[in-house]
Amino acid sequence: MDWKLELVAVPVSDVDRAKKFYVDQVGFNADHDHRVSDDLRFVQLTPKGSACSIVMGTGITDMAPGSQKGLQIVVDDAAAARDELRGRGVETSDVDVQPWGHFVYFSDPDGNTWALQQMPPRDRA
């Protein structure tokens, strides 16, 4: 049996501001934005090429805005991804080169933190 992580809650204080940041600046696809009631709004966004999405909205999670730390996206080229984000106005770190990958860090307007990881070459033994 496969166990697939496909949805992660990201707590935000302003849903429209966060949606605009993730779609217009980070480049996520806007999958759904559905207001079920005054107490429940479901916004699902997906990174390009990902099987896992994020969800934010009203009535989605009890986590405090900005408390989701360490979300990670794997990219082919950390420097190119950093340049793409910076070109859209996202403040990022420089590329952090480690033996286990190259990393770029950024946060959303609420302080939820993200890492982009370029995996190291795999040994082909």
GROMACS .gro file of C-alpha atoms in nm:
model
  125
    1MET     CA    1   0.000   0.000   0.000
    2ASP     CA    2   0.132   0.346  -0.093
    3TRP     CA    3   0.111   0.630   0.158
    4LYS     CA    4   0.115   0.961  -0.025
    5LEU     CA    5   0.148   1.299   0.140
    6GLU     CA    6  -0.066   1.522  -0.080
    7LEU     CA    7  -0.183   1.818   0.131
    8VAL     CA    8  -0.009   2.031   0.396
    9ALA     CA    9  -0.177   2.315   0.587
   10VAL     CA   10  -0.003   2.652   0.587
   11PRO     CA   11  -0.143   2.891   0.850
   12VAL     CA   12  -0.179   3.250   0.732
   13SER     CA   13  -0.335   3.568   0.870
   14ASP     CA   14  -0.457   3.712   0.538
   15VAL     CA   15  -0.571   3.449   0.287
   16ASP     CA   16  -0.586   3.681  -0.013
   17ARG     CA   17  -0.238   3.825   0.054
   18ALA     CA   18  -0.094   3.473   0.100
   19LYS     CA   19  -0.264   3.340  -0.212
   20LYS     CA   20  -0.126   3.632  -0.415
   21PHE     CA   21   0.225   3.571  -0.274
   22TYR     CA   22   0.224   3.198  -0.350
   23VAL     CA   23   0.066   3.228  -0.695
   24ASP     CA   24   0.214   3.553  -0.831
   25GLN     CA   25   0.555   3.550  -0.664
   26VAL     CA   26   0.640   3.187  -0.585
   27GLY     CA   27   0.466   3.047  -0.893
   28PHE     CA   28   0.228   2.793  -0.741
   29ASN     CA   29  -0.083   2.689  -0.935
   30ALA     CA   30  -0.416   2.801  -0.786
   31ASP     CA   31  -0.617   2.477  -0.781
   32HIS     CA   32  -0.920   2.570  -0.570
   33ASP     CA   33  -1.058   2.869  -0.385
   34HIS     CA   34  -1.393   2.771  -0.242
   35ARG     CA   35  -1.586   2.949   0.032
   36VAL     CA   36  -1.809   2.688   0.194
   37SER     CA   37  -1.947   2.931   0.453
   38ASP     CA   38  -1.843   3.246   0.640
   39ASP     CA   39  -1.640   3.018   0.868
   40LEU     CA   40  -1.480   2.794   0.605
   41ARG     CA   41  -1.276   2.892   0.299
   42PHE     CA   42  -1.057   2.632   0.130
   43VAL     CA   43  -0.767   2.752  -0.090
   44GLN     CA   44  -0.547   2.480  -0.242
   45LEU     CA   45  -0.223   2.570  -0.421
   46THR     CA   46   0.033   2.338  -0.582
   47PRO     CA   47   0.399   2.393  -0.672
   48LYS     CA   48   0.477   2.329  -1.040
   49GLY     CA   49   0.530   1.956  -1.095
   50SER     CA   50   0.439   1.855  -0.739
   51ALA     CA   51   0.200   1.583  -0.626
   52CYS     CA   52   0.169   1.759  -0.288
   53SER     CA   53  -0.030   2.079  -0.242
   54ILE     CA   54  -0.070   2.332   0.035
   55VAL     CA   55  -0.401   2.442   0.181
   56MET     CA   56  -0.482   2.768   0.353
   57GLY     CA   57  -0.798   2.955   0.427
   58THR     CA   58  -1.049   3.023   0.698
   59GLY     CA   59  -1.132   2.744   0.940
   60ILE     CA   60  -0.857   2.518   0.799
   61THR     CA   61  -0.613   2.484   1.089
   62ASP     CA   62  -0.565   2.587   1.451
   63MET     CA   63  -0.194   2.655   1.394
   64ALA     CA   64  -0.089   3.017   1.446
   65PRO     CA   65  -0.007   3.213   1.130
   66GLY     CA   66   0.361   3.176   1.050
   67SER     CA   67   0.411   2.864   1.262
   68GLN     CA   68   0.469   2.618   0.974
   69LYS     CA   69   0.847   2.587   0.962
   70GLY     CA   70   1.077   2.391   0.734
   71LEU     CA   71   0.860   2.304   0.436
   72GLN     CA   72   1.085   2.182   0.158
   73ILE     CA   73   1.060   2.164  -0.220
   74VAL     CA   74   1.309   1.970  -0.433
   75VAL     CA   75   1.426   2.154  -0.746
   76ASP     CA   76   1.666   2.064  -1.026
   77ASP     CA   77   1.876   2.380  -0.992
   78ALA     CA   78   1.879   2.577  -0.666
   79ALA     CA   79   2.053   2.882  -0.816
   80ALA     CA   80   1.806   2.904  -1.105
   81ALA     CA   81   1.512   2.865  -0.865
   82ARG     CA   82   1.657   3.138  -0.642
   83ASP     CA   83   1.696   3.369  -0.943
   84GLU     CA   84   1.338   3.298  -1.051
   85LEU     CA   85   1.203   3.381  -0.705
   86ARG     CA   86   1.414   3.695  -0.673
   87GLY     CA   87   1.297   3.804  -1.018
   88ARG     CA   88   0.941   3.795  -0.883
   89GLY     CA   89   1.031   3.994  -0.572
   90VAL     CA   90   1.072   3.712  -0.318
   91GLU     CA   91   1.349   3.768  -0.064
   92THR     CA   92   1.568   3.457  -0.054
   93SER     CA   93   1.895   3.344   0.094
   94ASP     CA   94   2.198   3.286  -0.119
   95VAL     CA   95   2.257   2.923  -0.220
   96ASP     CA   96   2.377   2.725   0.083
   97VAL     CA   97   2.601   2.444  -0.046
   98GLN     CA   98   2.607   2.134   0.176
   99PRO     CA   99   2.722   1.776   0.109
  100TRP     CA  100   2.354   1.667   0.118
  101GLY     CA  101   2.238   1.930  -0.132
  102HIS     CA  102   2.222   2.295  -0.230
  103PHE     CA  103   1.959   2.498  -0.043
  104VAL     CA  104   1.777   2.828  -0.082
  105TYR     CA  105   1.557   2.961   0.199
  106PHE     CA  106   1.261   3.199   0.197
  107SER     CA  107   0.952   3.277   0.400
  108ASP     CA  108   0.601   3.392   0.321
  109PRO     CA  109   0.455   3.721   0.452
  110ASP     CA  110   0.346   3.548   0.776
  111GLY     CA  111   0.684   3.387   0.845
  112ASN     CA  112   0.612   3.028   0.736
  113THR     CA  113   0.952   2.905   0.619
  114TRP     CA  114   1.054   2.714   0.309
  115ALA     CA  115   1.368   2.552   0.172
  116LEU     CA  116   1.441   2.468  -0.188
  117GLN     CA  117   1.676   2.170  -0.216
  118GLN     CA  118   1.881   2.066  -0.513
  119MET     CA  119   1.968   1.705  -0.445
  120PRO     CA  120   2.336   1.606  -0.471
  121PRO     CA  121   2.437   1.378  -0.758
  122ARG     CA  122   2.354   1.019  -0.674
  123ASP     CA  123   2.632   0.762  -0.682
  124ARG     CA  124   2.575   0.509  -0.955
  125ALA     CA  125   2.754   0.207  -0.816
   0.00000   0.00000   0.00000
